[in-house]
CSV table of C-alpha atoms in Angstrom, one decimal:
chain,number,residue,atom,x,y,z
A,38,MET,CA,79.6,-178.2,11.1
A,39,TYR,CA,80.1,-175.1,9.0
A,40,LEU,CA,78.5,-173.5,6.0
A,41,LEU,CA,81.2,-171.4,4.3
A,42,LEU,CA,79.4,-168.9,2.0
A,43,VAL,CA,81.7,-167.5,-0.6
A,44,ALA,CA,79.7,-164.5,-1.8
A,45,GLY,CA,80.2,-161.4,-4.0
A,46,LEU,CA,79.9,-159.8,-7.4
A,47,PRO,CA,80.5,-161.6,-10.6
A,48,ALA,CA,84.1,-161.7,-11.8
A,49,SER,CA,85.4,-161.0,-8.3
A,50,GLY,CA,87.3,-164.3,-8.1
A,51,LYS,CA,85.0,-166.0,-5.6
A,52,SER,CA,84.7,-169.3,-7.5
A,53,THR,CA,88.5,-169.7,-7.7
A,54,PHE,CA,88.8,-169.1,-4.0
A,55,ALA,CA,85.9,-171.4,-3.1
A,56,ALA,CA,87.5,-174.3,-5.0
A,57,TRP,CA,90.9,-173.6,-3.4
A,58,ALA,CA,89.5,-173.2,0.1
A,59,ALA,CA,87.4,-176.4,-0.2
A,60,GLN,CA,90.4,-178.4,-1.2
A,61,ARG,CA,92.5,-177.0,1.7
A,62,LEU,CA,89.7,-177.7,4.2
A,63,GLY,CA,88.9,-181.1,2.7
A,64,TRP,CA,85.2,-180.1,2.2
A,65,PRO,CA,83.0,-180.5,-0.8
A,66,VAL,CA,82.1,-177.3,-2.7
A,67,LEU,CA,78.9,-176.5,-4.5
A,68,GLY,CA,78.8,-173.7,-7.1
A,69,LYS,CA,75.5,-172.5,-8.5
A,70,ASP,CA,77.2,-171.6,-11.8
A,71,ASP,CA,78.5,-175.2,-12.2
A,72,ILE,CA,75.0,-176.6,-11.7
A,73,LYS,CA,73.6,-174.0,-14.0
A,74,GLU,CA,76.0,-175.1,-16.8
A,75,CYS,CA,74.8,-178.7,-16.4
A,76,LEU,CA,71.2,-177.5,-16.6
A,77,PHE,CA,71.9,-175.3,-19.6
A,78,ASP,CA,73.6,-178.1,-21.5
A,79,THR,CA,70.6,-180.4,-20.8
A,80,ILE,CA,67.6,-178.0,-21.0
A,81,GLY,CA,68.8,-174.6,-22.3
A,82,PHE,CA,66.8,-171.4,-22.5
A,83,ASN,CA,65.4,-169.2,-25.2
A,84,CYS,CA,64.4,-166.0,-23.4
A,85,HIS,CA,65.2,-164.0,-20.2
A,86,GLU,CA,62.3,-165.6,-18.3
A,87,GLU,CA,63.5,-169.1,-19.1
A,88,LYS,CA,67.0,-168.2,-18.1
A,89,ARG,CA,65.7,-166.8,-14.8
A,90,ARG,CA,63.9,-170.0,-14.0
A,91,LEU,CA,67.0,-172.1,-14.9
A,92,ASP,CA,69.1,-169.9,-12.5
A,93,LYS,CA,66.6,-170.4,-9.7
A,94,ALA,CA,66.5,-174.2,-10.4
A,95,ALA,CA,70.3,-174.2,-10.1
A,96,THR,CA,70.2,-172.3,-6.8
A,97,MET,CA,67.6,-174.6,-5.3
A,98,THR,CA,69.6,-177.7,-6.5
A,99,MET,CA,72.6,-176.3,-4.7
A,100,TYR,CA,70.7,-175.9,-1.5
A,101,TYR,CA,69.3,-179.4,-1.8
A,102,ALA,CA,72.7,-180.9,-2.3
A,103,ALA,CA,74.1,-178.9,0.6
A,104,GLY,CA,71.4,-180.3,2.8
A,105,GLN,CA,72.3,-183.9,1.8
A,106,ILE,CA,76.0,-183.2,2.7
A,107,LEU,CA,75.1,-181.5,6.0
A,108,ALA,CA,72.8,-184.4,6.9
A,109,ARG,CA,75.8,-186.6,6.9
A,110,GLY,CA,77.7,-184.4,9.3
A,111,GLN,CA,80.0,-182.8,6.7
A,112,SER,CA,80.7,-179.1,6.4
A,113,VAL,CA,80.3,-177.6,2.9
A,114,VAL,CA,81.4,-174.6,0.8
A,115,LEU,CA,78.7,-172.8,-1.2
A,116,ASP,CA,79.8,-170.5,-4.1
A,117,ASN,CA,77.2,-167.9,-5.3
A,118,ASN,CA,76.6,-164.2,-5.7
A,119,PHE,CA,74.1,-164.5,-2.9
A,120,TRP,CA,71.0,-162.2,-2.8
A,121,GLU,CA,68.6,-161.2,-0.1
A,122,TYR,CA,66.3,-164.0,-1.3
A,123,SER,CA,69.0,-166.5,-0.4
A,124,ARG,CA,68.5,-166.0,3.4
A,125,PRO,CA,65.4,-168.2,3.9
A,126,GLU,CA,67.0,-171.3,2.4
A,127,ILE,CA,70.2,-170.7,4.2
A,128,ASN,CA,68.4,-170.2,7.5
A,129,ARG,CA,66.5,-173.4,6.8
A,130,LEU,CA,69.8,-175.3,6.4
A,131,ILE,CA,71.2,-173.7,9.6
A,132,GLU,CA,68.0,-174.6,11.6
A,133,GLN,CA,67.6,-178.1,10.2
A,134,TYR,CA,71.2,-179.2,10.5
A,135,GLY,CA,72.7,-177.0,13.2
A,136,CYS,CA,75.5,-175.7,11.0
A,137,LYS,CA,77.2,-172.4,11.6
A,138,PRO,CA,77.6,-169.9,8.6
A,139,VAL,CA,80.7,-167.9,7.8
A,140,THR,CA,80.7,-165.5,4.9
A,141,VAL,CA,83.7,-164.5,2.7
A,142,ARG,CA,82.5,-161.6,0.6
A,143,PHE,CA,84.5,-160.6,-2.5
A,144,GLU,CA,84.1,-157.0,-3.3
A,145,GLY,CA,86.1,-154.1,-4.7
A,146,ASP,CA,86.0,-151.1,-7.1
A,147,ILE,CA,82.7,-151.7,-9.0
A,148,GLN,CA,83.9,-150.3,-12.3
A,149,THR,CA,87.0,-152.5,-12.2
A,150,LEU,CA,84.9,-155.6,-11.5
A,151,PHE,CA,82.4,-154.7,-14.2
A,152,ASN,CA,85.2,-154.3,-16.7
A,153,ARG,CA,86.6,-157.7,-15.7
A,154,TYR,CA,83.0,-159.1,-16.0
A,155,GLU,CA,82.7,-157.7,-19.6
A,156,THR,CA,86.1,-159.0,-20.6
A,157,ARG,CA,85.3,-162.5,-19.2
A,158,ASP,CA,82.0,-162.6,-21.1
A,159,LYS,CA,83.9,-162.0,-24.4
A,160,ASP,CA,86.2,-165.0,-23.8
A,161,PRO,CA,85.3,-167.6,-26.4
A,162,ASN,CA,85.8,-170.3,-23.7
A,163,ARG,CA,83.2,-168.8,-21.4
A,164,HIS,CA,80.2,-171.1,-21.1
A,165,LEU,CA,77.2,-169.9,-23.1
A,166,GLY,CA,74.9,-170.3,-20.1
A,167,HIS,CA,76.6,-167.3,-18.5
A,168,VAL,CA,77.3,-165.2,-21.6
A,169,LEU,CA,73.8,-165.0,-23.0
A,170,ASN,CA,72.7,-162.0,-21.0
A,171,CYS,CA,71.9,-159.7,-23.8
A,172,HIS,CA,70.6,-162.1,-26.5
A,173,TYR,CA,69.3,-165.7,-26.5
A,174,PRO,CA,69.4,-168.6,-28.9
A,175,PRO,CA,66.7,-168.1,-31.5
A,176,VAL,CA,63.4,-170.1,-31.2
A,177,GLU,CA,62.7,-172.1,-34.3
A,178,GLY,CA,61.0,-169.9,-36.8
A,179,GLU,CA,61.9,-166.7,-34.9
A,180,GLU,CA,64.8,-164.3,-35.0
A,181,GLU,CA,67.3,-164.0,-32.2
A,182,GLN,CA,66.0,-161.8,-29.3
A,183,GLU,CA,68.0,-158.7,-28.5
A,184,ALA,CA,68.2,-156.9,-25.2
A,185,ALA,CA,66.7,-153.4,-25.0
A,186,GLU,CA,69.9,-151.7,-23.8
A,187,ARG,CA,73.5,-152.5,-23.0
A,188,GLU,CA,74.5,-152.9,-19.3
A,189,THR,CA,76.8,-150.2,-17.9
A,190,TRP,CA,78.9,-150.4,-14.7
A,191,GLN,CA,76.4,-148.1,-13.1
A,192,SER,CA,73.4,-150.3,-13.9
A,193,PHE,CA,75.5,-153.3,-12.9
A,194,GLU,CA,76.1,-151.8,-9.5
A,195,ALA,CA,72.5,-150.7,-9.1
A,196,LYS,CA,71.2,-154.2,-10.0
A,197,TYR,CA,73.4,-156.0,-7.4
A,198,ARG,CA,72.9,-153.3,-4.8
A,199,ALA,CA,69.1,-153.7,-5.1
A,200,ARG,CA,69.4,-157.5,-4.8
A,201,GLY,CA,71.5,-157.1,-1.7
A,202,THR,CA,74.6,-158.8,-3.1
A,203,LEU,CA,76.9,-155.9,-2.1
A,204,ASP,CA,75.8,-156.2,1.6
A,205,PHE,CA,75.2,-159.9,1.9
A,206,ALA,CA,76.5,-161.6,5.0
A,207,MET,CA,75.4,-164.4,7.4
A,208,GLY,CA,77.4,-165.3,10.4
A,209,PRO,CA,80.9,-163.8,10.8
A,210,LEU,CA,81.9,-161.7,7.7
A,211,ILE,CA,85.4,-161.7,6.1
A,212,ARG,CA,85.6,-158.9,3.5
A,213,VAL,CA,88.0,-159.4,0.6
A,214,ASP,CA,89.0,-156.5,-1.7
A,215,ALA,CA,89.3,-158.2,-5.1
A,216,THR,CA,90.1,-155.1,-7.1
A,217,ASP,CA,93.6,-156.3,-7.7
A,218,PHE,CA,94.0,-160.1,-7.8
A,219,SER,CA,97.8,-159.8,-7.4
A,220,LYS,CA,97.3,-158.4,-3.9
A,221,LEU,CA,95.1,-161.3,-2.7
A,222,CYS,CA,96.6,-163.9,-0.3
A,223,TYR,CA,94.4,-167.0,0.0
A,224,ASP,CA,96.3,-168.3,3.0
A,225,GLU,CA,95.5,-165.1,4.9
A,226,ILE,CA,91.9,-165.3,4.0
A,227,LEU,CA,91.7,-168.9,5.1
A,228,LEU,CA,93.4,-168.1,8.4
A,229,GLN,CA,90.6,-165.6,9.0
A,230,VAL,CA,88.0,-168.2,8.1
A,231,LYS,CA,89.5,-170.7,10.6
A,232,ALA,CA,89.6,-168.0,13.3
A,233,CYS,CA,85.9,-167.6,12.9
A,234,MET,CA,85.4,-171.3,13.4
A,235,GLU,CA,87.3,-171.4,16.7
């Protein structure tokens, strides 16, 4: 059994690839952001701390569901911008179910990815559970909370570098330059994934 970890920065295209790869492999895919959207629609959040807890709940739900799939002898794809704190839970899955990890890490020019990230968050179709990074729905009787300062591509890079997202890998690593989507070939990436599994 395999645990395909599709990792990388936001707006790097990892979720699109994860869904495509899962379909081609015939494996289920679990995305933290998909789970987070369900939790947001059910529970919501009104401040950064509540959003952080919702994010952690989505992450732990993803690992729980992955364990249920692995327990039945089925490989699974996980889609997340994994951090260093992800390692203990992934190691638990590896040890408990005997699965082998393979990481596909989407990376590229940080400023380009950040610009794409900002553009995506301005899309009116973007789910509010992801967009509300700088402000939060007002609590009854209170005004909307505003962030202290706007994120820049430099602070974006510093944040994800400190979290370990830029260097995250478990098992064999396949690095994907997602600076220019038009240059990506999913079939070639999947061939590299399959080669790691032989």
